[in-house]
mmCIF file of N, CA and C in Angstrom:
data_model
loop_
_atom_site.group_PDB
_atom_site.id
_atom_site.type_symbol
_atom_site.label_atom_id
_atom_site.label_comp_id
_atom_site.label_asym_id
_atom_site.label_seq_id
_atom_site.Cartn_x
_atom_site.Cartn_y
_atom_site.Cartn_z
ATOM 1 N N UNK A 1 0.859 -1.176 0.000
ATOM 2 C CA UNK A 1 0.000 0.000 0.000
ATOM 3 C C UNK A 1 0.899 1.230 0.000
ATOM 4 N N UNK A 2 0.618 2.171 -0.877
ATOM 5 C CA UNK A 2 1.477 3.350 -0.928
ATOM 6 C C UNK A 2 1.083 4.374 0.126
ATOM 7 N N UNK A 3 1.988 5.324 0.383
ATOM 8 C CA UNK A 3 1.795 6.315 1.447
ATOM 9 C C UNK A 3 0.575 7.186 1.202
ATOM 10 N N UNK A 4 0.334 7.569 -0.040
ATOM 11 C CA UNK A 4 -0.798 8.438 -0.350
ATOM 12 C C UNK A 4 -2.113 7.778 0.041
ATOM 13 N N UNK A 5 -2.263 6.499 -0.301
ATOM 14 C CA UNK A 5 -3.480 5.781 0.043
ATOM 15 C C UNK A 5 -3.632 5.687 1.556
ATOM 16 N N UNK A 6 -2.535 5.370 2.259
ATOM 17 C CA UNK A 6 -2.592 5.257 3.716
ATOM 18 C C UNK A 6 -3.016 6.574 4.335
ATOM 19 N N UNK A 7 -2.435 7.687 3.896
ATOM 20 C CA UNK A 7 -2.792 8.989 4.455
ATOM 21 C C UNK A 7 -4.232 9.361 4.119
ATOM 22 N N UNK A 8 -4.690 9.017 2.932
ATOM 23 C CA UNK A 8 -6.065 9.315 2.555
ATOM 24 C C UNK A 8 -7.036 8.552 3.436
ATOM 25 N N UNK A 9 -6.752 7.280 3.683
ATOM 26 C CA UNK A 9 -7.618 6.484 4.544
ATOM 27 C C UNK A 9 -7.647 7.086 5.941
ATOM 28 N N UNK A 10 -6.490 7.473 6.468
ATOM 29 C CA UNK A 10 -6.403 8.037 7.813
ATOM 30 C C UNK A 10 -7.186 9.339 7.931
ATOM 31 N N UNK A 11 -7.212 10.140 6.886
ATOM 32 C CA UNK A 11 -7.845 11.447 6.982
ATOM 33 C C UNK A 11 -9.323 11.436 6.623
ATOM 34 N N UNK A 12 -9.855 10.319 6.147
ATOM 35 C CA UNK A 12 -11.259 10.311 5.759
ATOM 36 C C UNK A 12 -12.107 9.330 6.555
ATOM 37 N N UNK A 13 -11.525 8.609 7.449
ATOM 38 C CA UNK A 13 -12.280 7.621 8.206
ATOM 39 C C UNK A 13 -12.659 8.148 9.588
ATOM 40 N N UNK A 14 -13.697 7.582 10.144
ATOM 41 C CA UNK A 14 -14.159 7.960 11.471
ATOM 42 C C UNK A 14 -13.365 7.232 12.564
ATOM 43 N N UNK A 15 -12.553 6.260 12.199
ATOM 44 C CA UNK A 15 -11.827 5.448 13.179
ATOM 45 C C UNK A 15 -10.953 6.285 14.122
ATOM 46 N N UNK A 16 -10.174 7.264 13.636
ATOM 47 C CA UNK A 16 -9.401 8.069 14.596
ATOM 48 C C UNK A 16 -10.278 8.802 15.617
ATOM 49 N N UNK A 17 -11.439 9.273 15.208
ATOM 50 C CA UNK A 17 -12.343 9.949 16.143
ATOM 51 C C UNK A 17 -12.852 8.983 17.207
ATOM 52 N N UNK A 18 -13.184 7.777 16.791
ATOM 53 C CA UNK A 18 -13.633 6.764 17.757
ATOM 54 C C UNK A 18 -12.489 6.432 18.713
ATOM 55 N N UNK A 19 -11.295 6.284 18.186
ATOM 56 C CA UNK A 19 -10.132 6.009 19.026
ATOM 57 C C UNK A 19 -9.881 7.109 20.040
ATOM 58 N N UNK A 20 -9.985 8.363 19.604
ATOM 59 C CA UNK A 20 -9.802 9.485 20.529
ATOM 60 C C UNK A 20 -10.856 9.451 21.628
ATOM 61 N N UNK A 21 -12.102 9.181 21.253
ATOM 62 C CA UNK A 21 -13.184 9.110 22.229
ATOM 63 C C UNK A 21 -12.934 8.003 23.251
ATOM 64 N N UNK A 22 -12.524 6.843 22.780
ATOM 65 C CA UNK A 22 -12.278 5.728 23.687
ATOM 66 C C UNK A 22 -11.110 6.021 24.628
ATOM 67 N N UNK A 23 -10.052 6.621 24.115
ATOM 68 C CA UNK A 23 -8.925 6.975 24.973
ATOM 69 C C UNK A 23 -9.312 8.048 25.999
ATOM 70 N N UNK A 24 -10.111 9.002 25.569
ATOM 71 C CA UNK A 24 -10.487 10.106 26.452
ATOM 72 C C UNK A 24 -11.440 9.675 27.554
ATOM 73 N N UNK A 25 -12.228 8.639 27.314
ATOM 74 C CA UNK A 25 -13.257 8.219 28.265
ATOM 75 C C UNK A 25 -12.691 7.955 29.655
ATOM 76 N N UNK A 26 -11.571 7.244 29.742
ATOM 77 C CA UNK A 26 -11.022 6.913 31.058
ATOM 78 C C UNK A 26 -10.577 8.163 31.799
ATOM 79 N N UNK A 27 -10.051 9.145 31.074
ATOM 80 C CA UNK A 27 -9.609 10.386 31.710
ATOM 81 C C UNK A 27 -10.802 11.205 32.213
ATOM 82 N N UNK A 28 -11.820 11.312 31.396
ATOM 83 C CA UNK A 28 -12.997 12.105 31.780
ATOM 84 C C UNK A 28 -13.691 11.479 32.985
ATOM 85 N N UNK A 29 -13.888 10.169 32.966
ATOM 86 C CA UNK A 29 -14.530 9.505 34.103
ATOM 87 C C UNK A 29 -13.675 9.603 35.360
ATOM 88 N N UNK A 30 -12.370 9.499 35.205
ATOM 89 C CA UNK A 30 -11.469 9.626 36.351
ATOM 90 C C UNK A 30 -11.564 11.027 36.953
ATOM 91 N N UNK A 31 -11.602 12.046 36.114
ATOM 92 C CA UNK A 31 -11.730 13.423 36.610
ATOM 93 C C UNK A 31 -13.052 13.621 37.334
ATOM 94 N N UNK A 32 -14.133 13.078 36.788
ATOM 95 C CA UNK A 32 -15.438 13.209 37.437
ATOM 96 C C UNK A 32 -15.437 12.517 38.803
ATOM 97 N N UNK A 33 -14.771 11.376 38.893
ATOM 98 C CA UNK A 33 -14.639 10.685 40.179
ATOM 99 C C UNK A 33 -13.862 11.514 41.189
ATOM 100 N N UNK A 34 -12.817 12.165 40.729
ATOM 101 C CA UNK A 34 -12.019 13.035 41.606
ATOM 102 C C UNK A 34 -12.850 14.239 42.064
ATOM 103 N N UNK A 35 -13.627 14.794 41.164
ATOM 104 C CA UNK A 35 -14.484 15.926 41.530
ATOM 105 C C UNK A 35 -15.551 15.522 42.547
ATOM 106 N N UNK A 36 -16.017 14.294 42.471
ATOM 107 C CA UNK A 36 -17.050 13.814 43.381
ATOM 108 C C UNK A 36 -16.510 13.518 44.778
ATOM 109 N N UNK A 37 -15.212 13.269 44.887
ATOM 110 C CA UNK A 37 -14.626 12.915 46.185
ATOM 111 C C UNK A 37 -13.278 13.608 46.362
ATOM 112 N N UNK A 38 -13.272 14.933 46.462
ATOM 113 C CA UNK A 38 -11.991 15.647 46.543
ATOM 114 C C UNK A 38 -11.158 15.283 47.767
ATOM 115 N N UNK A 39 -11.776 15.160 48.942
ATOM 116 C CA UNK A 39 -11.008 14.854 50.155
ATOM 117 C C UNK A 39 -10.346 13.483 50.059
ATOM 118 N N UNK A 40 -11.077 12.517 49.567
ATOM 119 C CA UNK A 40 -10.516 11.168 49.428
ATOM 120 C C UNK A 40 -9.376 11.157 48.415
ATOM 121 N N UNK A 41 -9.556 11.889 47.332
ATOM 122 C CA UNK A 41 -8.515 11.930 46.305
ATOM 123 C C UNK A 41 -7.263 12.622 46.823
ATOM 124 N N UNK A 42 -7.441 13.735 47.494
ATOM 125 C CA UNK A 42 -6.279 14.452 48.048
ATOM 126 C C UNK A 42 -5.583 13.575 49.088
ATOM 127 N N UNK A 43 -6.356 12.859 49.889
ATOM 128 C CA UNK A 43 -5.770 11.935 50.863
ATOM 129 C C UNK A 43 -4.961 10.841 50.194
ATOM 130 N N UNK A 44 -5.467 10.304 49.083
ATOM 131 C CA UNK A 44 -4.740 9.269 48.345
ATOM 132 C C UNK A 44 -3.443 9.831 47.771
ATOM 133 N N UNK A 45 -3.494 11.028 47.239
ATOM 134 C CA UNK A 45 -2.296 11.671 46.698
ATOM 135 C C UNK A 45 -1.274 11.868 47.812
ATOM 136 N N UNK A 46 -1.722 12.339 48.978
ATOM 137 C CA UNK A 46 -0.816 12.529 50.117
ATOM 138 C C UNK A 46 -0.213 11.205 50.565
ATOM 139 N N UNK A 47 -1.016 10.147 50.581
ATOM 140 C CA UNK A 47 -0.524 8.844 51.037
ATOM 141 C C UNK A 47 0.548 8.266 50.117
ATOM 142 N N UNK A 48 0.589 8.735 48.877
ATOM 143 C CA UNK A 48 1.618 8.257 47.945
ATOM 144 C C UNK A 48 2.938 8.986 48.157
ATOM 145 N N UNK A 49 2.912 10.025 49.009
ATOM 146 C CA UNK A 49 4.120 10.782 49.278
ATOM 147 C C UNK A 49 4.338 11.959 48.356
ATOM 148 N N UNK A 50 3.371 12.225 47.503
ATOM 149 C CA UNK A 50 3.507 13.347 46.572
ATOM 150 C C UNK A 50 3.303 14.658 47.324
ATOM 151 N N UNK A 51 4.213 15.627 47.129
ATOM 152 C CA UNK A 51 4.054 16.916 47.809
ATOM 153 C C UNK A 51 2.943 17.755 47.166
ATOM 154 N N UNK A 52 2.457 18.727 47.916
ATOM 155 C CA UNK A 52 1.455 19.671 47.424
ATOM 156 C C UNK A 52 0.227 18.951 46.860
ATOM 157 N N UNK A 53 -0.343 18.076 47.657
ATOM 158 C CA UNK A 53 -1.471 17.250 47.196
ATOM 159 C C UNK A 53 -2.638 18.063 46.636
ATOM 160 N N UNK A 54 -3.048 19.180 47.255
ATOM 161 C CA UNK A 54 -4.150 19.932 46.652
ATOM 162 C C UNK A 54 -3.807 20.474 45.257
ATOM 163 N N UNK A 55 -2.567 20.879 45.076
ATOM 164 C CA UNK A 55 -2.138 21.355 43.759
ATOM 165 C C UNK A 55 -2.099 20.197 42.754
ATOM 166 N N UNK A 56 -1.607 19.049 43.202
ATOM 167 C CA UNK A 56 -1.583 17.868 42.337
ATOM 168 C C UNK A 56 -3.000 17.442 41.962
ATOM 169 N N UNK A 57 -3.911 17.561 42.904
ATOM 170 C CA UNK A 57 -5.325 17.249 42.646
ATOM 171 C C UNK A 57 -5.885 18.155 41.550
ATOM 172 N N UNK A 58 -5.649 19.459 41.677
ATOM 173 C CA UNK A 58 -6.145 20.416 40.679
ATOM 174 C C UNK A 58 -5.509 20.150 39.313
ATOM 175 N N UNK A 59 -4.216 19.856 39.302
ATOM 176 C CA UNK A 59 -3.531 19.567 38.034
ATOM 177 C C UNK A 59 -4.087 18.301 37.394
ATOM 178 N N UNK A 60 -4.350 17.286 38.201
ATOM 179 C CA UNK A 60 -4.895 16.035 37.665
ATOM 180 C C UNK A 60 -6.255 16.268 37.019
ATOM 181 N N UNK A 61 -7.100 17.052 37.681
ATOM 182 C CA UNK A 61 -8.422 17.343 37.103
ATOM 183 C C UNK A 61 -8.271 18.130 35.806
ATOM 184 N N UNK A 62 -7.378 19.110 35.797
ATOM 185 C CA UNK A 62 -7.173 19.909 34.581
ATOM 186 C C UNK A 62 -6.706 19.035 33.423
ATOM 187 N N UNK A 63 -5.749 18.152 33.695
ATOM 188 C CA UNK A 63 -5.227 17.285 32.632
ATOM 189 C C UNK A 63 -6.286 16.279 32.194
ATOM 190 N N UNK A 64 -6.910 15.623 33.168
ATOM 191 C CA UNK A 64 -7.857 14.560 32.818
ATOM 192 C C UNK A 64 -9.122 15.097 32.154
ATOM 193 N N UNK A 65 -9.726 16.114 32.750
ATOM 194 C CA UNK A 65 -10.974 16.635 32.187
ATOM 195 C C UNK A 65 -10.687 17.522 30.975
ATOM 196 N N UNK A 66 -9.794 18.479 31.141
ATOM 197 C CA UNK A 66 -9.461 19.367 30.025
ATOM 198 C C UNK A 66 -8.848 18.619 28.857
ATOM 199 N N UNK A 67 -7.848 17.809 29.158
ATOM 200 C CA UNK A 67 -7.194 17.038 28.096
ATOM 201 C C UNK A 67 -8.139 16.042 27.455
ATOM 202 N N UNK A 68 -8.967 15.395 28.269
ATOM 203 C CA UNK A 68 -9.923 14.435 27.720
ATOM 204 C C UNK A 68 -10.906 15.082 26.766
ATOM 205 N N UNK A 69 -11.429 16.230 27.157
ATOM 206 C CA UNK A 69 -12.387 16.926 26.283
ATOM 207 C C UNK A 69 -11.713 17.447 25.016
ATOM 208 N N UNK A 70 -10.491 17.975 25.149
ATOM 209 C CA UNK A 70 -9.761 18.439 23.962
ATOM 210 C C UNK A 70 -9.468 17.282 23.014
ATOM 211 N N UNK A 71 -9.159 16.134 23.574
ATOM 212 C CA UNK A 71 -8.905 14.958 22.752
ATOM 213 C C UNK A 71 -10.170 14.533 22.003
ATOM 214 N N UNK A 72 -11.305 14.545 22.677
ATOM 215 C CA UNK A 72 -12.566 14.150 22.038
ATOM 216 C C UNK A 72 -12.863 15.029 20.829
ATOM 217 N N UNK A 73 -12.716 16.345 20.981
ATOM 218 C CA UNK A 73 -13.053 17.246 19.874
ATOM 219 C C UNK A 73 -11.909 17.387 18.869
ATOM 220 N N UNK A 74 -10.730 16.896 19.240
ATOM 221 C CA UNK A 74 -9.608 16.943 18.312
ATOM 222 C C UNK A 74 -8.992 18.316 18.167
ATOM 223 N N UNK A 75 -8.790 19.005 19.274
ATOM 224 C CA UNK A 75 -8.181 20.337 19.244
ATOM 225 C C UNK A 75 -6.743 20.248 19.742
ATOM 226 N N UNK A 76 -5.807 20.704 18.897
ATOM 227 C CA UNK A 76 -4.376 20.625 19.235
ATOM 228 C C UNK A 76 -4.033 19.216 19.712
ATOM 229 N N UNK A 77 -4.518 18.273 18.965
ATOM 230 C CA UNK A 77 -4.521 16.873 19.366
ATOM 231 C C UNK A 77 -3.135 16.308 19.607
ATOM 232 N N UNK A 78 -2.191 16.626 18.751
ATOM 233 C CA UNK A 78 -0.848 16.063 18.921
ATOM 234 C C UNK A 78 -0.226 16.509 20.236
ATOM 235 N N UNK A 79 -0.345 17.785 20.544
ATOM 236 C CA UNK A 79 0.225 18.315 21.789
ATOM 237 C C UNK A 79 -0.502 17.731 22.993
ATOM 238 N N UNK A 80 -1.830 17.733 22.942
ATOM 239 C CA UNK A 80 -2.636 17.199 24.043
ATOM 240 C C UNK A 80 -2.302 15.730 24.271
ATOM 241 N N UNK A 81 -2.216 14.950 23.206
ATOM 242 C CA UNK A 81 -1.923 13.520 23.346
ATOM 243 C C UNK A 81 -0.532 13.298 23.925
ATOM 244 N N UNK A 82 0.442 14.094 23.514
ATOM 245 C CA UNK A 82 1.793 13.955 24.072
ATOM 246 C C UNK A 82 1.800 14.273 25.564
ATOM 247 N N UNK A 83 1.094 15.324 25.958
ATOM 248 C CA UNK A 83 1.009 15.671 27.379
ATOM 249 C C UNK A 83 0.290 14.586 28.180
ATOM 250 N N UNK A 84 -0.750 14.019 27.601
ATOM 251 C CA UNK A 84 -1.486 12.972 28.298
ATOM 252 C C UNK A 84 -0.687 11.675 28.372
ATOM 253 N N UNK A 85 0.158 11.428 27.386
ATOM 254 C CA UNK A 85 1.062 10.276 27.461
ATOM 255 C C UNK A 85 2.034 10.460 28.619
ATOM 256 N N UNK A 86 2.609 11.657 28.736
ATOM 257 C CA UNK A 86 3.527 11.935 29.837
ATOM 258 C C UNK A 86 2.806 11.812 31.188
ATOM 259 N N UNK A 87 1.600 12.363 31.281
ATOM 260 C CA UNK A 87 0.801 12.274 32.502
ATOM 261 C C UNK A 87 0.560 10.808 32.874
ATOM 262 N N UNK A 88 0.240 9.978 31.897
ATOM 263 C CA UNK A 88 -0.033 8.563 32.153
ATOM 264 C C UNK A 88 1.200 7.848 32.690
ATOM 265 N N UNK A 89 2.356 8.164 32.147
ATOM 266 C CA UNK A 89 3.595 7.536 32.611
ATOM 267 C C UNK A 89 3.935 8.011 34.023
ATOM 268 N N UNK A 90 3.812 9.314 34.261
ATOM 269 C CA UNK A 90 4.100 9.847 35.599
ATOM 270 C C UNK A 90 3.173 9.236 36.642
ATOM 271 N N UNK A 91 1.881 9.155 36.337
ATOM 272 C CA UNK A 91 0.954 8.583 37.320
ATOM 273 C C UNK A 91 1.207 7.092 37.518
ATOM 274 N N UNK A 92 1.605 6.389 36.469
ATOM 275 C CA UNK A 92 1.949 4.974 36.621
ATOM 276 C C UNK A 92 3.112 4.813 37.598
ATOM 277 N N UNK A 93 4.135 5.623 37.422
ATOM 278 C CA UNK A 93 5.317 5.532 38.280
ATOM 279 C C UNK A 93 5.037 6.019 39.706
ATOM 280 N N UNK A 94 4.236 7.060 39.848
ATOM 281 C CA UNK A 94 3.983 7.645 41.167
ATOM 282 C C UNK A 94 2.989 6.846 41.998
ATOM 283 N N UNK A 95 1.999 6.237 41.357
ATOM 284 C CA UNK A 95 0.899 5.634 42.113
ATOM 285 C C UNK A 95 0.775 4.121 41.976
ATOM 286 N N UNK A 96 1.403 3.531 40.999
ATOM 287 C CA UNK A 96 1.186 2.097 40.741
ATOM 288 C C UNK A 96 2.507 1.337 40.641
ATOM 289 N N UNK A 97 3.403 1.566 41.567
ATOM 290 C CA UNK A 97 4.729 0.956 41.507
ATOM 291 C C UNK A 97 4.892 -0.254 42.431
ATOM 292 N N UNK A 98 3.849 -0.642 43.129
ATOM 293 C CA UNK A 98 3.894 -1.812 44.017
ATOM 294 C C UNK A 98 3.614 -3.064 43.185
ATOM 295 N N UNK A 99 4.615 -3.519 42.445
ATOM 296 C CA UNK A 99 4.418 -4.607 41.486
ATOM 297 C C UNK A 99 4.111 -5.953 42.133
ATOM 298 N N UNK A 100 4.351 -6.076 43.431
ATOM 299 C CA UNK A 100 3.988 -7.304 44.132
ATOM 300 C C UNK A 100 2.479 -7.470 44.252
ATOM 301 N N UNK A 101 1.755 -6.381 44.143
ATOM 302 C CA UNK A 101 0.289 -6.383 44.169
ATOM 303 C C UNK A 101 -0.186 -6.445 42.714
ATOM 304 N N UNK A 102 -0.815 -7.556 42.342
ATOM 305 C CA UNK A 102 -1.217 -7.742 40.949
ATOM 306 C C UNK A 102 -2.135 -6.623 40.463
ATOM 307 N N UNK A 103 -3.006 -6.110 41.326
ATOM 308 C CA UNK A 103 -3.884 -5.024 40.941
ATOM 309 C C UNK A 103 -3.071 -3.776 40.564
ATOM 310 N N UNK A 104 -2.074 -3.457 41.372
ATOM 311 C CA UNK A 104 -1.229 -2.299 41.080
ATOM 312 C C UNK A 104 -0.430 -2.506 39.804
ATOM 313 N N UNK A 105 0.059 -3.722 39.587
ATOM 314 C CA UNK A 105 0.791 -4.023 38.358
ATOM 315 C C UNK A 105 -0.114 -3.829 37.141
ATOM 316 N N UNK A 106 -1.360 -4.287 37.237
ATOM 317 C CA UNK A 106 -2.283 -4.116 36.114
ATOM 318 C C UNK A 106 -2.597 -2.645 35.868
ATOM 319 N N UNK A 107 -2.748 -1.858 36.936
ATOM 320 C CA UNK A 107 -2.962 -0.415 36.769
ATOM 321 C C UNK A 107 -1.736 0.243 36.139
ATOM 322 N N UNK A 108 -0.555 -0.189 36.550
ATOM 323 C CA UNK A 108 0.676 0.331 35.951
ATOM 324 C C UNK A 108 0.695 0.041 34.451
ATOM 325 N N UNK A 109 0.443 -1.215 34.095
ATOM 326 C CA UNK A 109 0.468 -1.607 32.681
ATOM 327 C C UNK A 109 -0.629 -0.905 31.888
ATOM 328 N N UNK A 110 -1.800 -0.700 32.504
ATOM 329 C CA UNK A 110 -2.885 0.043 31.844
ATOM 330 C C UNK A 110 -2.429 1.451 31.508
ATOM 331 N N UNK A 111 -1.790 2.116 32.463
ATOM 332 C CA UNK A 111 -1.306 3.474 32.212
ATOM 333 C C UNK A 111 -0.250 3.497 31.117
ATOM 334 N N UNK A 112 0.620 2.511 31.112
ATOM 335 C CA UNK A 112 1.656 2.440 30.075
ATOM 336 C C UNK A 112 1.008 2.203 28.713
ATOM 337 N N UNK A 113 -0.002 1.341 28.660
ATOM 338 C CA UNK A 113 -0.706 1.090 27.399
ATOM 339 C C UNK A 113 -1.431 2.343 26.911
ATOM 340 N N UNK A 114 -2.038 3.080 27.836
ATOM 341 C CA UNK A 114 -2.702 4.333 27.461
ATOM 342 C C UNK A 114 -1.675 5.305 26.898
ATOM 343 N N UNK A 115 -0.506 5.378 27.533
ATOM 344 C CA UNK A 115 0.559 6.252 27.023
ATOM 345 C C UNK A 115 0.934 5.847 25.600
ATOM 346 N N UNK A 116 0.999 4.561 25.330
ATOM 347 C CA UNK A 116 1.284 4.096 23.973
ATOM 348 C C UNK A 116 0.231 4.533 22.978
ATOM 349 N N UNK A 117 -1.024 4.431 23.353
ATOM 350 C CA UNK A 117 -2.109 4.899 22.481
ATOM 351 C C UNK A 117 -2.021 6.391 22.246
ATOM 352 N N UNK A 118 -1.708 7.134 23.294
ATOM 353 C CA UNK A 118 -1.573 8.588 23.158
ATOM 354 C C UNK A 118 -0.407 8.959 22.245
ATOM 355 N N UNK A 119 0.670 8.200 22.324
ATOM 356 C CA UNK A 119 1.798 8.477 21.428
ATOM 357 C C UNK A 119 1.428 8.203 19.973
ATOM 358 N N UNK A 120 0.563 7.217 19.739
ATOM 359 C CA UNK A 120 0.069 6.978 18.380
ATOM 360 C C UNK A 120 -0.732 8.185 17.886
ATOM 361 N N UNK A 121 -1.579 8.720 18.753
ATOM 362 C CA UNK A 121 -2.360 9.905 18.387
ATOM 363 C C UNK A 121 -1.419 11.080 18.144
ATOM 364 N N UNK A 122 -0.413 11.241 19.001
ATOM 365 C CA UNK A 122 0.556 12.330 18.826
ATOM 366 C C UNK A 122 1.296 12.182 17.493
ATOM 367 N N UNK A 123 1.604 10.974 17.117
ATOM 368 C CA UNK A 123 2.357 10.744 15.877
ATOM 369 C C UNK A 123 1.500 10.913 14.627
ATOM 370 N N UNK A 124 0.251 10.463 14.670
ATOM 371 C CA UNK A 124 -0.558 10.417 13.453
ATOM 372 C C UNK A 124 -1.665 11.461 13.389
ATOM 373 N N UNK A 125 -1.890 12.196 14.443
ATOM 374 C CA UNK A 125 -2.857 13.282 14.410
ATOM 375 C C UNK A 125 -4.270 12.844 14.697
ATOM 376 N N UNK A 126 -5.173 13.802 14.608
ATOM 377 C CA UNK A 126 -6.560 13.628 15.027
ATOM 378 C C UNK A 126 -7.437 12.948 13.984
ATOM 379 N N UNK A 127 -7.084 13.030 12.732
ATOM 380 C CA UNK A 127 -7.942 12.491 11.682
ATOM 381 C C UNK A 127 -8.936 13.525 11.190
ATOM 382 N N UNK A 128 -9.826 13.077 10.319
ATOM 383 C CA UNK A 128 -10.732 13.982 9.604
ATOM 384 C C UNK A 128 -11.769 14.642 10.496
ATOM 385 N N UNK A 129 -12.294 13.914 11.445
ATOM 386 C CA UNK A 129 -13.393 14.431 12.258
ATOM 387 C C UNK A 129 -12.832 15.086 13.519
ATOM 388 N N UNK A 130 -12.295 16.287 13.335
ATOM 389 C CA UNK A 130 -11.643 16.986 14.437
ATOM 390 C C UNK A 130 -11.581 18.474 14.132
ATOM 391 N N UNK A 131 -11.401 19.245 15.178
ATOM 392 C CA UNK A 131 -11.181 20.684 14.996
ATOM 393 C C UNK A 131 -9.865 20.902 14.263
ATOM 394 N N UNK A 132 -8.876 20.086 14.554
ATOM 395 C CA UNK A 132 -7.583 20.213 13.862
ATOM 396 C C UNK A 132 -7.756 20.097 12.348
ATOM 397 N N UNK A 133 -8.538 19.135 11.896
ATOM 398 C CA UNK A 133 -8.740 18.958 10.457
ATOM 399 C C UNK A 133 -9.468 20.160 9.860
ATOM 400 N N UNK A 134 -10.463 20.660 10.566
ATOM 401 C CA UNK A 134 -11.202 21.833 10.066
ATOM 402 C C UNK A 134 -10.311 23.064 10.019
ATOM 403 N N UNK A 135 -9.337 23.130 10.919
ATOM 404 C CA UNK A 135 -8.415 24.271 10.957
ATOM 405 C C UNK A 135 -7.259 24.095 9.977
ATOM 406 N N UNK A 136 -7.224 22.961 9.290
ATOM 407 C CA UNK A 136 -6.175 22.730 8.299
ATOM 408 C C UNK A 136 -4.883 22.181 8.861
ATOM 409 N N UNK A 137 -4.904 21.762 10.128
ATOM 410 C CA UNK A 137 -3.706 21.131 10.686
ATOM 411 C C UNK A 137 -3.649 19.713 10.156
ATOM 412 N N UNK A 138 -2.535 19.331 9.649
ATOM 413 C CA UNK A 138 -2.368 18.078 8.927
ATOM 414 C C UNK A 138 -2.557 16.846 9.806
ATOM 415 N N UNK A 139 -2.928 15.765 9.186
ATOM 416 C CA UNK A 139 -2.976 14.483 9.893
ATOM 417 C C UNK A 139 -1.869 13.566 9.391
ATOM 418 N N UNK A 140 -0.894 14.150 8.659
ATOM 419 C CA UNK A 140 0.257 13.346 8.244
ATOM 420 C C UNK A 140 1.027 12.900 9.461
ATOM 421 N N UNK A 141 1.679 11.743 9.407
ATOM 422 C CA UNK A 141 2.490 11.306 10.538
ATOM 423 C C UNK A 141 3.567 12.344 10.857
ATOM 424 N N UNK A 142 3.759 12.578 12.138
ATOM 425 C CA UNK A 142 4.787 13.520 12.571
ATOM 426 C C UNK A 142 6.165 12.950 12.282
ATOM 427 N N UNK A 143 7.109 13.804 12.053
ATOM 428 C CA UNK A 143 8.483 13.383 11.819
ATOM 429 C C UNK A 143 9.268 13.557 13.108
ATOM 430 N N UNK A 144 9.377 12.474 13.882
ATOM 431 C CA UNK A 144 10.114 12.533 15.133
ATOM 432 C C UNK A 144 11.537 12.060 14.887
ATOM 433 N N UNK A 145 12.487 12.745 15.479
ATOM 434 C CA UNK A 145 13.881 12.350 15.333
ATOM 435 C C UNK A 145 14.140 11.086 16.153
ATOM 436 N N UNK A 146 14.922 10.200 15.600
ATOM 437 C CA UNK A 146 15.240 8.957 16.303
ATOM 438 C C UNK A 146 16.514 9.068 17.077
#
């Protein structure tokens, strides 16, 4: 398959939009859960040893809710996805590092897998059904230096 055909398929299909929605869902629901139980969430952040728990709480909500919604609509998608990939890796390392606990290991791996999906979005863009596409921002694969 040649590159032109691959890029055309990527820019005209609804699949990238569905993928963005599915990736964003976990972040949006997580933010809503944090908003529903701020004291419990701040307590959990403090128990992990993270400093400035109220600030970390506010940052988590901003990234999860703001980033999730931006991802759904496809606005500045590459940047948002890269930031959310970094957030996923940081939270995996900060909160899910007790690998002796299978539940924590699975949460760690889930966050790493989400980061991988976000890096795919960062590399290939939002697709046709996005604000980025309407604004003329390309969905060509990004050229990252190796």
